[in-house]
Structure formats: C-alpha cells, structure tokens
CSV table of C-alpha atoms and ligand atoms in Angstrom, one decimal:
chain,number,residue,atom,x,y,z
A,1,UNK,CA,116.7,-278.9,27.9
A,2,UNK,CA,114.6,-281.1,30.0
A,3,UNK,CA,112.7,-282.6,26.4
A,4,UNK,CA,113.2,-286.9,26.7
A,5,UNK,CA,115.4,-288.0,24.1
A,6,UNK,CA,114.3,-291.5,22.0
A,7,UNK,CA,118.1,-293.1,22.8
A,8,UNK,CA,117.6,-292.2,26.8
A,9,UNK,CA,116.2,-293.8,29.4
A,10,UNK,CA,116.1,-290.7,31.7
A,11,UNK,CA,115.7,-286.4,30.5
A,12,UNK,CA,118.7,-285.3,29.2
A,13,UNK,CA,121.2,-283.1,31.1
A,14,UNK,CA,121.5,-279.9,30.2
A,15,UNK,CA,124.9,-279.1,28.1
A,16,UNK,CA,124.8,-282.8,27.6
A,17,UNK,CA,125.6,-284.2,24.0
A,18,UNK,CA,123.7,-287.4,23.4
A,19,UNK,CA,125.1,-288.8,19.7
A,20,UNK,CA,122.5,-289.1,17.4
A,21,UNK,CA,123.9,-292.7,16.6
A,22,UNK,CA,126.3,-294.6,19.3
A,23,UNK,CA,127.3,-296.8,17.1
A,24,UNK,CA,128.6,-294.9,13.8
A,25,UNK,CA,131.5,-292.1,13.9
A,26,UNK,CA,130.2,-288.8,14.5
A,27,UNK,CA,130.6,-285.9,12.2
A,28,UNK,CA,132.7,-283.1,14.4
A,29,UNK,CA,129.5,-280.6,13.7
A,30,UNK,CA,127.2,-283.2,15.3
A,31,UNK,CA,129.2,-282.2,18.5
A,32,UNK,CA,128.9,-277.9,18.0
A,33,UNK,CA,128.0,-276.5,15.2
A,34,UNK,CA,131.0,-273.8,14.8
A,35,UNK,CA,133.3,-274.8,13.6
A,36,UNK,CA,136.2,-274.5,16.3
A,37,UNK,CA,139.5,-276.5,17.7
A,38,UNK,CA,137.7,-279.6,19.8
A,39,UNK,CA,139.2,-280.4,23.0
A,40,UNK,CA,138.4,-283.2,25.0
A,41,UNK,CA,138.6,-284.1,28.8
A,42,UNK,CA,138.4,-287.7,29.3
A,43,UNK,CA,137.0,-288.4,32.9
A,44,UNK,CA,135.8,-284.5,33.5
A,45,UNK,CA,134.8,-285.5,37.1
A,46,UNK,CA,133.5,-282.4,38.2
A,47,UNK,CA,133.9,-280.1,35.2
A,48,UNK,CA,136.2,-277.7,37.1
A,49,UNK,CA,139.0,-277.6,34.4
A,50,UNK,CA,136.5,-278.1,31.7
A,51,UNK,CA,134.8,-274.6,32.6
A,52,UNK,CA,137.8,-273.3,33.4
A,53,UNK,CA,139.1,-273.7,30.0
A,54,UNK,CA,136.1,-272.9,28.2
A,55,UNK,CA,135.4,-270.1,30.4
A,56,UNK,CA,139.5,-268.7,29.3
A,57,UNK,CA,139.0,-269.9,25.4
A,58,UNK,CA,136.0,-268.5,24.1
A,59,UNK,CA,137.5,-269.4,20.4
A,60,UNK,CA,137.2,-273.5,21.4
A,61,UNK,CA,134.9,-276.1,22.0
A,62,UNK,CA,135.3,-278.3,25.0
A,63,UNK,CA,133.9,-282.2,25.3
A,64,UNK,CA,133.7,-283.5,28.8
A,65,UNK,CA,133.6,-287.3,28.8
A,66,UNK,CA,132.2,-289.3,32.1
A,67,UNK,CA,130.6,-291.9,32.9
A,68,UNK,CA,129.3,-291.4,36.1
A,69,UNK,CA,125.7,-289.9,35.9
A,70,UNK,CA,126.0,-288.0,38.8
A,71,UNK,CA,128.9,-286.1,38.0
A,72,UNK,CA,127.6,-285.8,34.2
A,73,UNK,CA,124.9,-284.1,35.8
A,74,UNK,CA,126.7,-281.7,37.9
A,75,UNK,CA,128.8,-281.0,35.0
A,76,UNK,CA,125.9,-280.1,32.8
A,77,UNK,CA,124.4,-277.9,35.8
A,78,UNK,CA,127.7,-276.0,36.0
A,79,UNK,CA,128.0,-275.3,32.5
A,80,UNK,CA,124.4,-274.1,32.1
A,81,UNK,CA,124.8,-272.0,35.2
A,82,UNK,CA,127.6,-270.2,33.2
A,83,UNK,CA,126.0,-269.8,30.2
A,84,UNK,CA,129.2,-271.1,28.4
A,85,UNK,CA,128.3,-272.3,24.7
A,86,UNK,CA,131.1,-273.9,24.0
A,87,UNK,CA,131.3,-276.5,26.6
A,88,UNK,CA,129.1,-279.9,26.4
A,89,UNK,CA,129.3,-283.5,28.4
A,90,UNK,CA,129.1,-286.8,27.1
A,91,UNK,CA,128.3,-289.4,29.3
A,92,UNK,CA,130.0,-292.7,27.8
A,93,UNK,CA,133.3,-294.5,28.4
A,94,UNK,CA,136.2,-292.8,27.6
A,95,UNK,CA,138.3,-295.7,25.1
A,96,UNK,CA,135.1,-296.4,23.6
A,97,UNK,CA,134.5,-292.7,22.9
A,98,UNK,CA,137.4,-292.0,21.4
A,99,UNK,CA,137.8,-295.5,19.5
A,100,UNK,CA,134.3,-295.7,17.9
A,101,UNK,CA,132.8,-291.7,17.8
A,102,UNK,CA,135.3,-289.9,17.2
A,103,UNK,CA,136.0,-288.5,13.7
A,104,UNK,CA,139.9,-289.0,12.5
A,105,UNK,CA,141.9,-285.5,12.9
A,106,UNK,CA,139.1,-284.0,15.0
A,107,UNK,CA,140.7,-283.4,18.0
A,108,UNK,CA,143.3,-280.5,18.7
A,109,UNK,CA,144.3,-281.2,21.9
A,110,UNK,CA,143.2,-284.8,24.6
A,111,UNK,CA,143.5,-284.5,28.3
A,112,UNK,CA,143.7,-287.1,30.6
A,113,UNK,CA,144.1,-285.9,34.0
A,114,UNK,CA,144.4,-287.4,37.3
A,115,UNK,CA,142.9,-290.6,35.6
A,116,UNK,CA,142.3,-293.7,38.1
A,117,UNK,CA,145.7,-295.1,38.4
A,118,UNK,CA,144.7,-298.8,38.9
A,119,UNK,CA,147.8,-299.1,41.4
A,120,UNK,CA,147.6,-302.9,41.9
A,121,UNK,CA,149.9,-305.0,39.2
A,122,UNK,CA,147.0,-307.2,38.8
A,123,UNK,CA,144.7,-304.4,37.8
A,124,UNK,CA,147.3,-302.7,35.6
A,125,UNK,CA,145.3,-303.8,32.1
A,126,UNK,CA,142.8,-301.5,33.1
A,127,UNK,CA,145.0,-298.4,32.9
A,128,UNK,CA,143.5,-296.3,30.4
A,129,UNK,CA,147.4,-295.6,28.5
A,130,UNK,CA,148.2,-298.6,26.9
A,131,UNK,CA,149.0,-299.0,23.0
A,132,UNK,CA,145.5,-299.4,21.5
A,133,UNK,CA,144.4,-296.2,23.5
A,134,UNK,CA,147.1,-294.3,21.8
A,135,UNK,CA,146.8,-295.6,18.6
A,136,UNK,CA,143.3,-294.5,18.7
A,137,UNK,CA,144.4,-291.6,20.0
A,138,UNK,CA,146.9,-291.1,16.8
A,139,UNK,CA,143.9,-291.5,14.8
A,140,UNK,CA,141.0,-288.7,16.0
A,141,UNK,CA,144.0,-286.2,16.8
A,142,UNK,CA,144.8,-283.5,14.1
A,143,UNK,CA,148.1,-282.9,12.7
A,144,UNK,CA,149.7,-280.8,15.5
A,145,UNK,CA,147.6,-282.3,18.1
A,146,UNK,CA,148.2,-282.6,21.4
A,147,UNK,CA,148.3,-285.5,24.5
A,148,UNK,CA,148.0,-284.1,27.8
A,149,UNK,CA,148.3,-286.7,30.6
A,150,UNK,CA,148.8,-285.6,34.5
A,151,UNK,CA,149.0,-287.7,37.3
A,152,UNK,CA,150.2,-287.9,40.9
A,153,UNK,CA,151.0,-291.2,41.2
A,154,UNK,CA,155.0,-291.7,40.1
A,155,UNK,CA,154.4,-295.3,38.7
A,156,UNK,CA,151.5,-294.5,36.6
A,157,UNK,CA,153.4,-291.8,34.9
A,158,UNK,CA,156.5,-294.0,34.4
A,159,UNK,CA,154.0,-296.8,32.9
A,160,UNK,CA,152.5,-293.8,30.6
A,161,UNK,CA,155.8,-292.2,29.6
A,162,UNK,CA,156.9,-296.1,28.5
A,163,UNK,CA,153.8,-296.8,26.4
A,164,UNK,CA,154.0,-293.4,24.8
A,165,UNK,CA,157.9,-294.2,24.2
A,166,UNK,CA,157.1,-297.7,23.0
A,167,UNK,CA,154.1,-296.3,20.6
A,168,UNK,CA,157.5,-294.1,18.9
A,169,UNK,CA,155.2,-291.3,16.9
A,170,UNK,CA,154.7,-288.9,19.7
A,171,UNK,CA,156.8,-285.7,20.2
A,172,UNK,CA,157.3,-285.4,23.9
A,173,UNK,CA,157.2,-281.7,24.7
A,174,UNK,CA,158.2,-279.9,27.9
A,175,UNK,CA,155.4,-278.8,29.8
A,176,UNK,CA,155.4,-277.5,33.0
A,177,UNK,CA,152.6,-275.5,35.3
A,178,UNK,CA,154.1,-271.9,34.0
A,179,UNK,CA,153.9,-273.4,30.1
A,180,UNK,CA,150.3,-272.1,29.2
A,181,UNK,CA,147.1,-271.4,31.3
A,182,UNK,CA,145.8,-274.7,32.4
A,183,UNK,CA,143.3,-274.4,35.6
A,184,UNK,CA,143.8,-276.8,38.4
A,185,UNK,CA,142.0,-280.2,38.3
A,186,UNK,CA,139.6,-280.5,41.4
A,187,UNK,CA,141.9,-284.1,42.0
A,188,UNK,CA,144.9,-282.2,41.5
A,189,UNK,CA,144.1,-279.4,44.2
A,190,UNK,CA,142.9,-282.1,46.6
A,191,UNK,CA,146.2,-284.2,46.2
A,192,UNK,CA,148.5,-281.1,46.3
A,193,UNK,CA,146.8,-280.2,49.5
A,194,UNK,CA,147.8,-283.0,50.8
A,195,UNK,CA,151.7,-282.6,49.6
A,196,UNK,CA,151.7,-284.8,46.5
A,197,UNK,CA,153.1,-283.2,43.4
A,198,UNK,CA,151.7,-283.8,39.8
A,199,UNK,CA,153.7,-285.4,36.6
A,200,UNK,CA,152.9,-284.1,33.4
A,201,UNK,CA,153.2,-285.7,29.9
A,202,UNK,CA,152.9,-283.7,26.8
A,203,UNK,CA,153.0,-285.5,23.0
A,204,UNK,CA,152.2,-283.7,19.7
A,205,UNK,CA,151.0,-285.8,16.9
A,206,UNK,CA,153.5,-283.9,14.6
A,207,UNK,CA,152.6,-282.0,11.4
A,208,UNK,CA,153.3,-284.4,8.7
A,209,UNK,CA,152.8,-287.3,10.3
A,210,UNK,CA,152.9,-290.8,8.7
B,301,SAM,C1,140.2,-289.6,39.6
B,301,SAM,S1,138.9,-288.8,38.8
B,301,SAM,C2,139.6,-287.4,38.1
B,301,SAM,C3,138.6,-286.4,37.6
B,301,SAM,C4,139.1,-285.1,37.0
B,301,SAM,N1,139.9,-285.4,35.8
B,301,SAM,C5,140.0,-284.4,38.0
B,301,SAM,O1,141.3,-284.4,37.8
B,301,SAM,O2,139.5,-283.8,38.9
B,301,SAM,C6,138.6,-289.9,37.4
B,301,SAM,C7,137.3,-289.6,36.7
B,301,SAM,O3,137.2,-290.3,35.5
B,301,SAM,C8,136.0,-291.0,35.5
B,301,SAM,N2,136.3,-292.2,34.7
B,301,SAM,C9,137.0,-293.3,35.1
B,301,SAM,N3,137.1,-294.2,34.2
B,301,SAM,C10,136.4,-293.8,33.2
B,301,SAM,C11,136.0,-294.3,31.9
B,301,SAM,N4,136.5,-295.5,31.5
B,301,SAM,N5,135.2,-293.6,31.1
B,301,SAM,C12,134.7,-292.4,31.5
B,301,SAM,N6,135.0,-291.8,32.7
B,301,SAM,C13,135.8,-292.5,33.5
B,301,SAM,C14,135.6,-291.2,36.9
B,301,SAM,O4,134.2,-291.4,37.0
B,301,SAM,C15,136.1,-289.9,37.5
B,301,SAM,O5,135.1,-288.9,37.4
C-alpha cells in the first residue's frame, strides 16, 4: 500500500493499521475484518515474535504496537514479505493504545516482552506496569484473557509481580518456556546470548470476572 493516507504525514507502511479516528475507541473489525482472537504485542521491536506467532496461528490476528518509525517499517516489510494476513503494526504509544483505542473484551491474550526496564529509581514512573496500565488492561482483555510479561532484568519483574499482586484480580499462572509455543523475542535471544536468563509473568483475567 503505498496510497497517502489523510491522518499521515508520510505513505503508509505496508501491514500498517492507521485508525480511522485516534481519538474514539475502535471497533475490533476496524483492526481485521475476521473475526478472530486479537493478540497484541506492545513494543514489537522488530516483529520477530509477532511473525513468528502469526506465521504458527493462522486462526489469530496479531497487533504489533511501536512507536519507533523505523522499526514500524521494518515490521510492515517483514510481514508483507511473508504474505501473513493476519498480522498488522500500529505505530502509536503503547498505554495510550490500549487506554483510549482499544474496545473493552477485545483482547485474548497482551504481551509485553523485554519492555524497557527504566532501571534508575528516579525513572521508575515510567515503567510501563503500574496500576492504571493494568486496569486498562482489565478493561480491553476478554474474559479468560491473558497478561504475558517477560523480562531479564530481576527488579523489573519483582516491581511487575508486586503491581499485578497489589492490582488483586489477576490469576497468576505458571508459565514456563516448555508451556506453549512462544518464539524467541529478538531481545530475549540477544540477552540470553549473553548469559542472562528471562522472568516470565502470566495473569488470566478470569472467566466471570467482576
Ligand atoms: C527493549 S525493546 C523490546 C522489543 C521486543 N519486544 C523484543 O523483545 O525484541 C522495547 C521496544 O518497545 C518500544 N517501545 C518502548 N516504549 C514504548 C511505548 N511507550 N510505546 C510503544 N513502543 C514502545 C521500543 O521502541 C522498542 O522497540
């Protein structure tokens, strides 16, 4: 698709979903038009896992969110390269995506992987897991939805496993590399490389939920 778009200052990317509206909630078929199980990526980097899992799941729909343009870009190229139709890219900011556009229950499962850990105590506010990220969370995930949050960095996972126990209505659930087909992160295989191991969290909105 290389047609300008009226809400872009530059062509649009291919595989790239631009909202109609950036300032109203989107309708879930605004996104794709089957009807699937919508999973997002927030901070898709280089679309590695994101094609990886919609290359695996032909019977879902995938959402890459990123702000950077280059890497929207590449992710676009890659997806378009591999002909997959059930993978798009958004670039926006991830807690304003999922605050403001997403539709409530839309989302089966949210990955947040190898996020920016924003080591410095002075920085910490900036940490994408805090309690009004999850409580928008709560809100666009379906009943039975899923929280998938991996890091490398020890103190960012205790910080997320506190504000998830502190927020009280997820169900953690084990999850290990073995628990279901999950492609490697292009952060996670540059950090294992270098002899760092990854911490996983796993919460399920549960099915009757408040
Ligand atoms: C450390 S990288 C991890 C990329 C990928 N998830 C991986 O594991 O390979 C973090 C990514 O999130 C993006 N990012 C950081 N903050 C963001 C935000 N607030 N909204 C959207 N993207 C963001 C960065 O541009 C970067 O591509």
């Amino acid at each position: 698709m290389t047609a300008s778009s009226p809400l872009l200052p530059r062509p649009p990317v291919p595989a790239e979903f631009i909202p109609a509206d950036y300032f109203r909630v989107l309708e879930k078929s605004e996104i794709f038009l089957e009807n699937k199980p919508l999973e997002i990526d927030l901070g898709c980097g280089d679309g590695s896992f994101l094609l990886g899992m919609a290359a695996e799941h032909a019977d879902r729909n995938f959402l890459g969110v990123e702000r950077l343009l280059g890497r929207v870009r590449k992710v676009g190229k890659r997806i378009s390269r591999a002909g997959l139709t059930n993978a798009k890219v958004l670039r926006l900011e991830s807690r304003y995506t999922i605050e403001w556009l997403f539709p409530p229950e839309s989302v089966s499962r949210l990955h947040l992987l190898c996020p920016d850990p924003w080591p410095k105590a002075k920085h910490h506010r900036k940490r994408l897991v805090q309690q009004d990220f999850l409580e928008a969370l709560w809100k666009v995930l379906e009943p039975g939805g899923e929280f998938l949050f991996m890091t490398d960095h020890p103190e960012y996972f205790e910080w997320a496993s506190d504000q998830v126990a502190r927020f009280g209505k997820l169900e953690r659930l084990e999850w290990d590399e073995t628990t279901f087909f999950y492609p490697k992160t292009d952060f996670q295989i540059q950090w294992e490389a270098e002899g760092k191991s990854m911490h996983r969290l796993r919460g399920r909105k549960p099915l009757k939920a408040d």
